PDB file of C-alpha atoms in Angstrom:
ATOM      1  CA  LYS A 154     -45.953  36.890-252.288  1.00 65.00           C
ATOM      2  CA  ASN A 155     -46.670  35.144-249.244  1.00 82.00           C
ATOM      3  CA  GLU A 156     -43.861  32.881-247.699  1.00 91.00           C
ATOM      4  CA  VAL A 157     -46.270  30.054-247.457  1.00 95.00           C
ATOM      5  CA  GLU A 158     -48.801  29.078-250.161  1.00 95.00           C
ATOM      6  CA  GLN A 159     -51.625  26.467-249.760  1.00 96.00           C
ATOM      7  CA  SER A 160     -53.260  24.949-252.528  1.00 96.00           C
ATOM      8  CA  PRO A 161     -55.920  24.725-252.376  1.00 97.00           C
ATOM      9  CA  GLN A 162     -57.997  27.122-251.182  1.00 96.00           C
ATOM     10  CA  ASN A 163     -61.509  24.971-250.789  1.00 97.00           C
ATOM     11  CA  LEU A 164     -61.613  21.894-251.227  1.00 97.00           C
ATOM     12  CA  THR A 165     -65.160  19.629-251.145  1.00 98.00           C
ATOM     13  CA  ALA A 166     -64.603  15.701-250.753  1.00 97.00           C
ATOM     14  CA  GLN A 167     -67.173  12.740-250.428  1.00 98.00           C
ATOM     15  CA  GLU A 168     -66.864  10.946-247.399  1.00 98.00           C
ATOM     16  CA  GLY A 169     -64.279   7.763-247.689  1.00 98.00           C
ATOM     17  CA  GLU A 170     -62.289  10.302-250.612  1.00 98.00           C
ATOM     18  CA  PHE A 171     -58.377  10.271-250.011  1.00 98.00           C
ATOM     19  CA  ILE A 172     -57.656  13.784-249.664  1.00 98.00           C
ATOM     20  CA  THR A 173     -53.967  15.831-250.310  1.00 98.00           C
ATOM     21  CA  ILE A 174     -53.653  19.783-248.853  1.00 98.00           C
ATOM     22  CA  ASN A 175     -50.697  21.057-250.274  1.00 98.00           C
ATOM     23  CA  CYS A 176     -48.030  23.754-249.094  1.00 98.00           C
ATOM     24  CA  SER A 177     -45.216  25.249-250.804  1.00 97.00           C
ATOM     25  CA  TYR A 178     -42.937  27.545-248.943  1.00 96.00           C
ATOM     26  CA  SER A 179     -39.857  29.879-249.859  1.00 94.00           C
ATOM     27  CA  VAL A 180     -37.921  30.553-246.654  1.00 90.00           C
ATOM     28  CA  GLY A 181     -35.583  28.962-244.737  1.00 91.00           C
ATOM     29  CA  ILE A 182     -37.710  26.596-242.161  1.00 93.00           C
ATOM     30  CA  SER A 183     -36.717  24.575-239.294  1.00 92.00           C
ATOM     31  CA  ALA A 184     -39.377  22.720-238.738  1.00 94.00           C
ATOM     32  CA  LEU A 185     -43.183  22.809-241.013  1.00 96.00           C
ATOM     33  CA  HIS A 186     -46.143  22.910-238.814  1.00 97.00           C
ATOM     34  CA  TRP A 187     -49.523  21.564-239.946  1.00 98.00           C
ATOM     35  CA  LEU A 188     -52.542  22.709-237.553  1.00 98.00           C
ATOM     36  CA  GLN A 189     -56.553  22.076-237.395  1.00 98.00           C
ATOM     37  CA  GLN A 190     -59.145  24.724-237.072  1.00 96.00           C
ATOM     38  CA  HIS A 191     -62.580  23.388-236.682  1.00 90.00           C
ATOM     39  CA  PRO A 192     -65.523  26.268-237.456  1.00 85.00           C
ATOM     40  CA  GLY A 193     -65.621  28.388-234.434  1.00 79.00           C
ATOM     41  CA  GLY A 194     -63.125  26.544-232.804  1.00 77.00           C
ATOM     42  CA  GLY A 195     -59.794  26.595-231.391  1.00 89.00           C
ATOM     43  CA  ILE A 196     -56.751  25.640-233.329  1.00 95.00           C
ATOM     44  CA  VAL A 197     -54.869  21.962-232.855  1.00 96.00           C
ATOM     45  CA  SER A 198     -51.254  21.418-234.014  1.00 96.00           C
ATOM     46  CA  LEU A 199     -51.772  17.940-235.665  1.00 97.00           C
ATOM     47  CA  PHE A 200     -47.944  17.277-236.935  1.00 96.00           C
ATOM     48  CA  MET A 201     -44.428  19.032-236.237  1.00 95.00           C
ATOM     49  CA  LEU A 202     -42.043  17.461-239.119  1.00 94.00           C
ATOM     50  CA  SER A 203     -38.594  18.630-240.457  1.00 93.00           C
ATOM     51  CA  SER A 204     -38.040  15.473-242.484  1.00 94.00           C
ATOM     52  CA  GLY A 205     -39.304  12.439-243.868  1.00 95.00           C
ATOM     53  CA  LYS A 206     -43.216  11.291-242.967  1.00 97.00           C
ATOM     54  CA  LYS A 207     -45.284  11.152-240.198  1.00 97.00           C
ATOM     55  CA  LYS A 208     -48.393   9.379-239.622  1.00 97.00           C
ATOM     56  CA  HIS A 209     -51.253   9.539-237.074  1.00 96.00           C
ATOM     57  CA  GLY A 210     -54.230   7.610-237.527  1.00 97.00           C
ATOM     58  CA  ARG A 211     -55.611   8.370-241.317  1.00 98.00           C
ATOM     59  CA  LEU A 212     -53.455  11.318-241.661  1.00 98.00           C
ATOM     60  CA  ILE A 213     -50.245  11.320-243.178  1.00 98.00           C
ATOM     61  CA  ALA A 214     -47.660  14.200-243.121  1.00 98.00           C
ATOM     62  CA  THR A 215     -44.922  14.486-245.509  1.00 98.00           C
ATOM     63  CA  ILE A 216     -41.899  17.057-246.548  1.00 97.00           C
ATOM     64  CA  ASN A 217     -39.441  17.250-249.188  1.00 95.00           C
ATOM     65  CA  ILE A 218     -37.094  19.453-247.810  1.00 92.00           C
ATOM     66  CA  GLN A 219     -35.276  20.100-251.615  1.00 93.00           C
ATOM     67  CA  GLU A 220     -38.299  20.735-252.788  1.00 94.00           C
ATOM     68  CA  LYS A 221     -39.918  23.370-249.887  1.00 95.00           C
ATOM     69  CA  HIS A 222     -43.073  21.086-250.267  1.00 97.00           C
ATOM     70  CA  SER A 223     -45.362  19.386-247.807  1.00 98.00           C
ATOM     71  CA  SER A 224     -48.492  17.664-248.376  1.00 98.00           C
ATOM     72  CA  LEU A 225     -51.060  16.754-245.827  1.00 98.00           C
ATOM     73  CA  HIS A 226     -53.050  13.295-246.661  1.00 98.00           C
ATOM     74  CA  ILE A 227     -56.239  12.487-245.139  1.00 98.00           C
ATOM     75  CA  THR A 228     -56.881   8.838-245.868  1.00 97.00           C
ATOM     76  CA  ALA A 229     -60.829   7.274-245.692  1.00 97.00           C
ATOM     77  CA  SER A 230     -61.793  11.495-245.101  1.00 97.00           C
ATOM     78  CA  HIS A 231     -64.980  11.703-242.518  1.00 97.00           C
ATOM     79  CA  PRO A 232     -67.036  14.247-242.201  1.00 96.00           C
ATOM     80  CA  ARG A 233     -65.641  15.356-238.954  1.00 96.00           C
ATOM     81  CA  ASP A 234     -62.572  15.778-240.943  1.00 97.00           C
ATOM     82  CA  SER A 235     -64.112  19.191-242.021  1.00 97.00           C
ATOM     83  CA  ALA A 236     -61.827  21.631-241.084  1.00 97.00           C
ATOM     84  CA  VAL A 237     -59.363  24.582-241.697  1.00 97.00           C
ATOM     85  CA  TYR A 238     -56.238  23.201-242.451  1.00 98.00           C
ATOM     86  CA  ILE A 239     -52.978  25.569-241.820  1.00 97.00           C
ATOM     87  CA  CYS A 240     -49.588  24.752-242.535  1.00 97.00           C
ATOM     88  CA  ALA A 241     -46.866  27.487-241.096  1.00 96.00           C
ATOM     89  CA  GLY A 242     -43.064  27.119-241.259  1.00 95.00           C
ATOM     90  CA  ALA A 243     -40.919  27.955-238.439  1.00 93.00           C
ATOM     91  CA  THR A 244     -37.347  29.064-237.906  1.00 89.00           C
ATOM     92  CA  GLY A 245     -36.751  29.757-234.375  1.00 81.00           C
ATOM     93  CA  ASN A 246     -39.906  30.966-232.952  1.00 82.00           C
ATOM     94  CA  GLN A 247     -40.621  32.558-235.920  1.00 89.00           C
ATOM     95  CA  PHE A 248     -43.538  31.422-237.691  1.00 93.00           C
ATOM     96  CA  TYR A 249     -44.723  31.875-241.233  1.00 94.00           C
ATOM     97  CA  PHE A 250     -48.432  30.286-241.807  1.00 95.00           C
ATOM     98  CA  GLY A 251     -50.473  29.733-244.768  1.00 95.00           C
ATOM     99  CA  THR A 252     -53.816  31.258-245.289  1.00 94.00           C
ATOM    100  CA  GLY A 253     -54.918  27.962-244.738  1.00 95.00           C
ATOM    101  CA  THR A 254     -57.173  25.374-246.828  1.00 97.00           C
ATOM    102  CA  SER A 255     -61.223  24.636-246.279  1.00 96.00           C
ATOM    103  CA  LEU A 256     -61.932  21.246-246.419  1.00 97.00           C
ATOM    104  CA  THR A 257     -65.746  20.268-246.602  1.00 97.00           C
ATOM    105  CA  VAL A 258     -66.347  16.293-246.462  1.00 98.00           C
ATOM    106  CA  ILE A 259     -69.718  15.467-247.715  1.00 98.00           C
ATOM    107  CA  PRO A 260     -71.444  12.301-246.286  1.00 96.00           C
TER     108      PRO A 260
ATOM    109  CA  ASN B 220     -53.236  20.317-217.893  1.00 71.00           C
ATOM    110  CA  ALA B 221     -55.981  22.625-218.652  1.00 83.00           C
ATOM    111  CA  GLY B 222     -53.417  23.554-221.483  1.00 94.00           C
ATOM    112  CA  VAL B 223     -53.981  26.851-222.855  1.00 97.00           C
ATOM    113  CA  THR B 224     -56.347  29.000-221.192  1.00 96.00           C
ATOM    114  CA  GLN B 225     -58.191  31.942-222.822  1.00 97.00           C
ATOM    115  CA  THR B 226     -60.880  34.232-221.890  1.00 96.00           C
ATOM    116  CA  PRO B 227     -62.781  36.220-222.658  1.00 97.00           C
ATOM    117  CA  LYS B 228     -64.406  33.662-225.586  1.00 95.00           C
ATOM    118  CA  PHE B 229     -66.367  37.017-227.184  1.00 96.00           C
ATOM    119  CA  ARG B 230     -66.084  41.001-226.330  1.00 97.00           C
ATOM    120  CA  ILE B 231     -67.952  44.212-228.036  1.00 97.00           C
ATOM    121  CA  LEU B 232     -65.670  47.141-227.405  1.00 97.00           C
ATOM    122  CA  LYS B 233     -66.879  50.656-228.516  1.00 97.00           C
ATOM    123  CA  ILE B 234     -64.682  53.008-230.121  1.00 97.00           C
ATOM    124  CA  GLY B 235     -62.082  54.166-227.482  1.00 97.00           C
ATOM    125  CA  GLN B 236     -62.718  51.579-224.856  1.00 97.00           C
ATOM    126  CA  SER B 237     -59.968  49.555-223.434  1.00 97.00           C
ATOM    127  CA  MET B 238     -59.658  46.045-222.588  1.00 97.00           C
ATOM    128  CA  THR B 239     -56.836  42.937-221.559  1.00 98.00           C
ATOM    129  CA  LEU B 240     -57.346  39.538-222.874  1.00 98.00           C
ATOM    130  CA  GLN B 241     -55.956  36.731-220.118  1.00 98.00           C
ATOM    131  CA  CYS B 242     -54.187  34.250-221.442  1.00 98.00           C
ATOM    132  CA  THR B 243     -53.040  31.531-219.139  1.00 98.00           C
ATOM    133  CA  GLN B 244     -50.616  27.869-219.785  1.00 97.00           C
ATOM    134  CA  ASP B 245     -49.719  25.562-217.272  1.00 96.00           C
ATOM    135  CA  MET B 246     -47.062  23.416-219.351  1.00 96.00           C
ATOM    136  CA  ASN B 247     -44.265  25.593-218.356  1.00 96.00           C
ATOM    137  CA  HIS B 248     -43.642  26.708-221.557  1.00 96.00           C
ATOM    138  CA  ASN B 249     -41.336  29.722-222.438  1.00 95.00           C
ATOM    139  CA  TYR B 250     -42.408  30.464-225.355  1.00 96.00           C
ATOM    140  CA  MET B 251     -45.701  32.518-225.678  1.00 97.00           C
ATOM    141  CA  TYR B 252     -47.326  34.304-228.653  1.00 98.00           C
ATOM    142  CA  TRP B 253     -50.408  36.617-229.146  1.00 98.00           C
ATOM    143  CA  TYR B 254     -51.484  36.113-232.653  1.00 98.00           C
ATOM    144  CA  ARG B 255     -54.761  38.259-234.529  1.00 97.00           C
ATOM    145  CA  GLN B 256     -56.669  36.075-237.396  1.00 95.00           C
ATOM    146  CA  ASP B 257     -58.715  37.828-239.939  1.00 94.00           C
ATOM    147  CA  PRO B 258     -60.653  36.560-242.576  1.00 87.00           C
ATOM    148  CA  GLY B 259     -58.461  34.722-245.693  1.00 83.00           C
ATOM    149  CA  MET B 260     -55.382  36.090-244.133  1.00 87.00           C
ATOM    150  CA  GLY B 261     -52.828  34.217-242.435  1.00 87.00           C
ATOM    151  CA  LEU B 262     -52.563  34.451-238.572  1.00 94.00           C
ATOM    152  CA  LYS B 263     -50.581  37.603-237.495  1.00 95.00           C
ATOM    153  CA  LEU B 264     -47.766  38.301-234.875  1.00 96.00           C
ATOM    154  CA  ILE B 265     -48.609  40.552-232.372  1.00 97.00           C
ATOM    155  CA  TYR B 266     -46.304  40.397-229.820  1.00 97.00           C
ATOM    156  CA  TYR B 267     -44.251  37.282-227.960  1.00 96.00           C
ATOM    157  CA  SER B 268     -42.214  36.206-225.173  1.00 97.00           C
ATOM    158  CA  VAL B 269     -39.514  34.238-224.581  1.00 95.00           C
ATOM    159  CA  GLY B 270     -39.571  34.268-220.885  1.00 95.00           C
ATOM    160  CA  ALA B 271     -41.016  35.713-218.353  1.00 95.00           C
ATOM    161  CA  GLY B 272     -39.580  39.682-218.242  1.00 95.00           C
ATOM    162  CA  ILE B 273     -39.238  39.786-221.502  1.00 96.00           C
ATOM    163  CA  THR B 274     -41.440  40.565-224.496  1.00 97.00           C
ATOM    164  CA  ASP B 275     -40.854  41.641-228.065  1.00 95.00           C
ATOM    165  CA  LYS B 276     -42.888  43.238-230.736  1.00 96.00           C
ATOM    166  CA  GLY B 277     -44.017  41.013-234.253  1.00 95.00           C
ATOM    167  CA  GLU B 278     -45.869  42.159-236.757  1.00 93.00           C
ATOM    168  CA  VAL B 279     -48.326  44.244-236.211  1.00 96.00           C
ATOM    169  CA  PRO B 280     -48.415  45.266-232.599  1.00 97.00           C
ATOM    170  CA  ASN B 281     -49.338  48.906-233.264  1.00 96.00           C
ATOM    171  CA  GLY B 282     -52.721  49.742-230.406  1.00 96.00           C
ATOM    172  CA  TYR B 283     -51.342  46.579-228.418  1.00 98.00           C
ATOM    173  CA  ASN B 284     -49.579  46.279-225.323  1.00 97.00           C
ATOM    174  CA  VAL B 285     -48.145  43.135-223.386  1.00 98.00           C
ATOM    175  CA  SER B 286     -46.608  42.348-220.025  1.00 96.00           C
ATOM    176  CA  ARG B 287     -45.094  38.839-218.964  1.00 97.00           C
ATOM    177  CA  SER B 288     -44.787  38.845-215.138  1.00 97.00           C
ATOM    178  CA  THR B 289     -44.660  35.286-214.945  1.00 97.00           C
ATOM    179  CA  THR B 290     -43.692  32.383-217.015  1.00 97.00           C
ATOM    180  CA  GLU B 291     -47.856  30.762-216.535  1.00 97.00           C
ATOM    181  CA  ASP B 292     -49.683  34.619-217.964  1.00 98.00           C
ATOM    182  CA  PHE B 293     -49.393  36.590-220.530  1.00 98.00           C
ATOM    183  CA  PRO B 294     -51.886  39.128-221.110  1.00 98.00           C
ATOM    184  CA  LEU B 295     -52.308  41.305-223.848  1.00 98.00           C
ATOM    185  CA  ARG B 296     -53.818  44.723-223.800  1.00 98.00           C
ATOM    186  CA  LEU B 297     -55.880  47.041-225.873  1.00 96.00           C
ATOM    187  CA  GLU B 298     -55.787  50.789-225.567  1.00 90.00           C
ATOM    188  CA  LEU B 299     -58.267  53.149-227.259  1.00 94.00           C
ATOM    189  CA  ALA B 300     -59.964  50.388-229.413  1.00 96.00           C
ATOM    190  CA  ALA B 301     -60.863  51.284-233.302  1.00 97.00           C
ATOM    191  CA  PRO B 302     -62.763  49.156-235.679  1.00 96.00           C
ATOM    192  CA  SER B 303     -59.611  47.932-237.443  1.00 96.00           C
ATOM    193  CA  GLN B 304     -59.168  45.823-233.976  1.00 97.00           C
ATOM    194  CA  THR B 305     -62.065  43.309-235.076  1.00 97.00           C
ATOM    195  CA  SER B 306     -60.457  40.331-235.356  1.00 97.00           C
ATOM    196  CA  VAL B 307     -59.956  36.566-233.705  1.00 96.00           C
ATOM    197  CA  TYR B 308     -57.230  36.440-231.056  1.00 97.00           C
ATOM    198  CA  PHE B 309     -55.366  33.642-230.205  1.00 97.00           C
ATOM    199  CA  CYS B 310     -52.963  33.064-227.933  1.00 98.00           C
ATOM    200  CA  ALA B 311     -50.099  29.939-228.301  1.00 97.00           C
ATOM    201  CA  SER B 312     -47.488  29.020-226.243  1.00 97.00           C
ATOM    202  CA  GLN B 313     -44.575  26.351-227.081  1.00 95.00           C
ATOM    203  CA  LEU B 314     -41.055  25.235-225.901  1.00 93.00           C
ATOM    204  CA  TRP B 315     -38.715  26.344-228.177  1.00 87.00           C
ATOM    205  CA  GLY B 316     -38.235  23.878-231.144  1.00 84.00           C
ATOM    206  CA  GLU B 317     -41.913  21.693-230.048  1.00 90.00           C
ATOM    207  CA  LYS B 318     -45.648  21.626-231.353  1.00 92.00           C
ATOM    208  CA  LEU B 319     -47.634  24.767-230.516  1.00 95.00           C
ATOM    209  CA  PHE B 320     -50.389  25.102-228.107  1.00 96.00           C
ATOM    210  CA  PHE B 321     -53.691  28.018-229.197  1.00 97.00           C
ATOM    211  CA  GLY B 322     -55.850  29.055-226.712  1.00 96.00           C
ATOM    212  CA  SER B 323     -59.522  28.636-227.993  1.00 95.00           C
ATOM    213  CA  GLY B 324     -59.739  32.483-228.880  1.00 96.00           C
ATOM    214  CA  THR B 325     -61.135  35.853-228.259  1.00 96.00           C
ATOM    215  CA  GLN B 326     -63.718  37.016-231.089  1.00 96.00           C
ATOM    216  CA  LEU B 327     -63.394  40.673-230.528  1.00 97.00           C
ATOM    217  CA  SER B 328     -65.550  43.392-232.508  1.00 97.00           C
ATOM    218  CA  VAL B 329     -64.996  47.253-231.816  1.00 97.00           C
ATOM    219  CA  LEU B 330     -67.792  49.228-232.673  1.00 95.00           C
TER     220      LEU B 330
END
């Protein structure tokens, strides 16, 4: 069993829909990272959070430390949001990566 | 700032050949990492470094070597390439406890 599990693995949405990607972890971590990877592209860090909620534009990330669960929300989704979203639990300089959620937003 | 610069973007090797993947960062980050990404799998740590002159093995170090002579550079050496090393490789850097910054990746095929 992986230390970090993401759901769903694949997600297709219509443009404008509200999207939620979930991440559960089974190890003790000091921070939770959300990453974005476009097809054939590099990996970009979206958020790093250790408690509560962070917002950047249409993206919102939340974490519940007690439940060991984090969510990434995308409001008013757009085709350019199509990418793989990866969550990673961090403790010190050790990272536990999920296998990613592939999101496709259809116009 | 260029961030993390990784070269080459693509490479095809024959079995038994060697090569070096270059990684340079200009953010004065102390931590640097090499990961490989295989289809359907999470990123796997190959080697990491906590500063110049200090490196350590990650989860999947066999067949690879690294060095860290300066804060900026963290090259990954593949000796005697094998088909199992066909993968996408990412270099990353961070200040301790901060966000990760990734290079653009190297797609390597060993045939």
